[in-house]
Amino acid sequence: YAGARGDADTAGRHEPLNPENFALRGDAYYMANKPYAARLDDERALDLDPQHPQATAGLRALSEARP
């Protein structure tokens, strides 16, 4: 998952306002068991695109994973 995060970081430097980059990195953080970072990236993606389906699903998964 570190490679996926790195790819999203690189893409984010080239397209800093593309919500897809944040949603992808959020997924990578989620899979790496880093929920705080995943939440921040999914929320940033939704700031850029309030209807972004991947970021919405990511936040839903985070809320369902809470004990």
Coordinates of N, CA, C and O in Angstrom, one line a residue:
Y1 N 0.8 -1.2 0.0 CA 0.0 0.0 0.0 C 0.9 1.3 0.0 O 0.4 2.3 -0.4
A2 N 2.1 1.1 0.4 CA 3.0 2.3 0.4 C 3.2 2.8 -1.0 O 3.3 4.0 -1.3
G3 N 3.3 1.8 -2.0 CA 3.4 2.2 -3.4 C 2.2 3.0 -3.9 O 2.4 4.0 -4.6
A4 N 1.0 2.6 -3.5 CA -0.2 3.3 -3.9 C -0.2 4.7 -3.3 O -0.6 5.6 -4.0
R5 N 0.2 4.8 -2.0 CA 0.2 6.1 -1.4 C 1.2 7.0 -2.2 O 1.0 8.2 -2.4
G6 N 2.4 6.4 -2.5 CA 3.4 7.2 -3.2 C 2.9 7.7 -4.6 O 3.1 8.8 -5.0
D7 N 2.2 6.8 -5.3 CA 1.6 7.2 -6.6 C 0.6 8.3 -6.4 O 0.6 9.2 -7.2
A8 N -0.2 8.2 -5.4 CA -1.2 9.3 -5.2 C -0.5 10.6 -4.8 O -1.0 11.6 -5.2
D9 N 0.5 10.5 -4.0 CA 1.3 11.7 -3.6 C 1.8 12.4 -4.9 O 1.7 13.6 -5.1
T10 N 2.4 11.5 -5.8 CA 3.0 12.1 -7.0 C 1.9 12.7 -7.9 O 2.1 13.8 -8.4
A11 N 0.8 12.0 -8.0 CA -0.3 12.6 -8.8 C -0.8 13.8 -8.2 O -1.2 14.8 -8.9
G12 N -0.9 13.9 -6.9 CA -1.4 15.1 -6.2 C -0.5 16.3 -6.4 O -1.0 17.4 -6.4
R13 N 0.8 16.1 -6.5 CA 1.7 17.2 -6.8 C 1.4 17.8 -8.2 O 1.6 19.0 -8.5
H14 N 1.0 16.9 -9.1 CA 0.7 17.3 -10.5 C -0.7 17.9 -10.7 O -0.9 18.8 -11.5
E15 N -1.6 17.4 -9.9 CA -3.0 17.8 -10.0 C -3.5 18.0 -8.5 O -4.3 17.1 -8.1
P16 N -3.2 19.1 -7.9 CA -3.5 19.2 -6.5 C -5.0 19.4 -6.2 O -5.4 19.3 -5.0
L17 N -5.8 19.7 -7.2 CA -7.2 19.9 -7.0 C -8.1 18.7 -7.5 O -9.3 18.9 -7.7
N18 N -7.4 17.6 -7.8 CA -8.1 16.4 -8.3 C -8.6 15.6 -7.1 O -7.7 15.0 -6.5
P19 N -9.8 15.5 -6.9 CA -10.3 14.7 -5.7 C -10.0 13.2 -5.8 O -9.8 12.5 -4.8
E20 N -9.8 12.7 -7.0 CA -9.4 11.3 -7.2 C -8.1 10.9 -6.5 O -8.0 9.9 -5.9
N21 N -7.2 11.9 -6.5 CA -5.9 11.6 -5.9 C -6.1 11.4 -4.4 O -5.5 10.5 -3.8
F22 N -6.9 12.3 -3.8 CA -7.1 12.2 -2.3 C -7.9 10.9 -2.0 O -7.6 10.2 -1.0
A23 N -8.9 10.6 -2.8 CA -9.7 9.4 -2.5 C -8.8 8.1 -2.7 O -8.9 7.2 -1.8
L24 N -7.9 8.1 -3.6 CA -7.1 6.9 -3.8 C -6.1 6.8 -2.6 O -5.9 5.7 -2.1
R25 N -5.5 7.9 -2.2 CA -4.6 7.8 -1.1 C -5.4 7.5 0.2 O -4.9 6.7 1.0
G26 N -6.6 8.0 0.3 CA -7.4 7.6 1.5 C -7.6 6.1 1.5 O -7.6 5.5 2.6
D27 N -7.9 5.5 0.4 CA -8.1 4.0 0.3 C -6.8 3.3 0.7 O -6.8 2.3 1.4
A28 N -5.6 3.8 0.3 CA -4.4 3.2 0.6 C -4.1 3.3 2.1 O -3.7 2.4 2.7
Y29 N -4.4 4.5 2.7 CA -4.3 4.6 4.1 C -5.2 3.7 4.9 O -4.8 3.1 5.9
Y30 N -6.4 3.5 4.4 CA -7.4 2.6 5.0 C -6.8 1.2 5.0 O -6.9 0.5 6.1
M31 N -6.3 0.8 3.9 CA -5.8 -0.6 3.8 C -4.6 -0.8 4.6 O -4.3 -1.9 5.1
A32 N -3.8 0.3 4.9 CA -2.6 0.2 5.7 C -3.0 0.4 7.2 O -2.1 0.6 8.0
N33 N -4.2 0.4 7.6 CA -4.7 0.6 8.9 C -4.3 1.9 9.5 O -3.8 2.0 10.7
K34 N -4.5 3.0 8.7 CA -4.2 4.3 9.2 C -5.5 5.1 9.0 O -5.6 6.0 8.1
P35 N -6.5 4.9 9.9 CA -7.8 5.5 9.7 C -7.8 7.0 9.8 O -8.6 7.6 9.1
Y36 N -7.0 7.6 10.6 CA -7.0 9.1 10.7 C -6.6 9.7 9.4 O -7.2 10.6 8.9
A37 N -5.5 9.2 8.8 CA -5.0 9.7 7.6 C -6.0 9.5 6.4 O -6.2 10.3 5.6
A38 N -6.6 8.3 6.5 CA -7.6 7.9 5.5 C -8.8 8.9 5.5 O -9.3 9.4 4.5
R39 N -9.3 9.2 6.8 CA -10.4 10.1 6.9 C -10.0 11.5 6.4 O -10.8 12.1 5.7
L40 N -8.9 12.0 6.7 CA -8.5 13.3 6.2 C -8.5 13.4 4.7 O -9.0 14.4 4.1
D41 N -7.9 12.4 4.1 CA -7.9 12.4 2.6 C -9.3 12.3 2.0 O -9.6 12.9 1.0
D42 N -10.1 11.4 2.6 CA -11.5 11.3 2.0 C -12.3 12.6 2.2 O -13.0 13.0 1.3
E43 N -12.1 13.2 3.4 CA -12.8 14.5 3.6 C -12.3 15.6 2.6 O -13.1 16.4 2.1
R44 N -11.0 15.6 2.3 CA -10.4 16.5 1.4 C -11.0 16.3 0.0 O -11.4 17.2 -0.7
A45 N -11.1 15.0 -0.4 CA -11.7 14.7 -1.7 C -13.1 15.2 -1.8 O -13.6 15.8 -2.8
L46 N -13.9 15.0 -0.7 CA -15.3 15.5 -0.7 C -15.4 17.0 -0.6 O -16.3 17.6 -1.1
D47 N -14.4 17.7 -0.1 CA -14.3 19.2 -0.1 C -14.2 19.6 -1.6 O -14.9 20.6 -2.0
L48 N -13.5 18.9 -2.4 CA -13.3 19.2 -3.8 C -14.4 18.8 -4.7 O -14.8 19.4 -5.6
D49 N -15.0 17.6 -4.3 CA -16.2 17.1 -5.0 C -17.1 16.4 -4.0 O -16.9 15.3 -3.7
P50 N -18.1 17.2 -3.6 CA -19.0 16.6 -2.6 C -19.8 15.4 -2.9 O -20.3 14.7 -2.1
Q51 N -19.8 15.0 -4.2 CA -20.5 13.8 -4.6 C -19.5 12.6 -5.0 O -19.9 11.7 -5.6
H52 N -18.2 12.8 -4.6 CA -17.3 11.8 -5.1 C -17.6 10.4 -4.4 O -17.6 10.3 -3.2
P53 N -17.9 9.4 -5.3 CA -18.4 8.1 -4.7 C -17.4 7.4 -4.0 O -17.7 6.7 -2.9
Q54 N -16.1 7.4 -4.4 CA -15.1 6.6 -3.7 C -14.8 7.2 -2.3 O -14.6 6.4 -1.4
A55 N -14.7 8.5 -2.2 CA -14.5 9.2 -0.9 C -15.7 8.9 0.0 O -15.5 8.7 1.2
T56 N -16.9 9.0 -0.5 CA -18.1 8.7 0.3 C -18.0 7.3 0.8 O -18.3 7.1 2.0
A57 N -17.7 6.4 0.0 CA -17.6 5.0 0.4 C -16.5 4.8 1.4 O -16.7 4.0 2.4
G58 N -15.4 5.5 1.2 CA -14.3 5.4 2.2 C -14.7 5.9 3.6 O -14.4 5.2 4.6
L59 N -15.4 7.0 3.6 CA -15.9 7.5 4.9 C -16.9 6.6 5.6 O -16.9 6.4 6.8
R60 N -17.7 6.0 4.7 CA -18.7 5.0 5.2 C -18.0 3.8 5.8 O -18.4 3.3 6.9
A61 N -17.0 3.3 5.1 CA -16.3 2.2 5.6 C -15.5 2.5 6.9 O -15.5 1.7 7.9
L62 N -15.0 3.7 7.0 CA -14.4 4.1 8.3 C -15.3 4.2 9.4 O -15.0 3.7 10.5
S63 N -16.5 4.7 9.2 CA -17.5 4.8 10.3 C -18.0 3.4 10.7 O -18.3 3.2 11.9
E64 N -18.1 2.5 9.7 CA -18.6 1.2 10.1 C -17.5 0.3 10.8 O -17.8 -0.6 11.5
A65 N -16.3 0.7 10.6 CA -15.2 -0.1 11.2 C -14.9 0.3 12.6 O -14.2 -0.4 13.3
R66 N -15.5 1.4 13.0 CA -15.3 1.8 14.4 C -16.0 0.8 15.4 O -17.1 0.4 15.1
P67 N -15.3 0.6 16.5 CA -15.9 -0.4 17.5 C -17.1 0.2 18.2 O -17.3 1.3 18.3

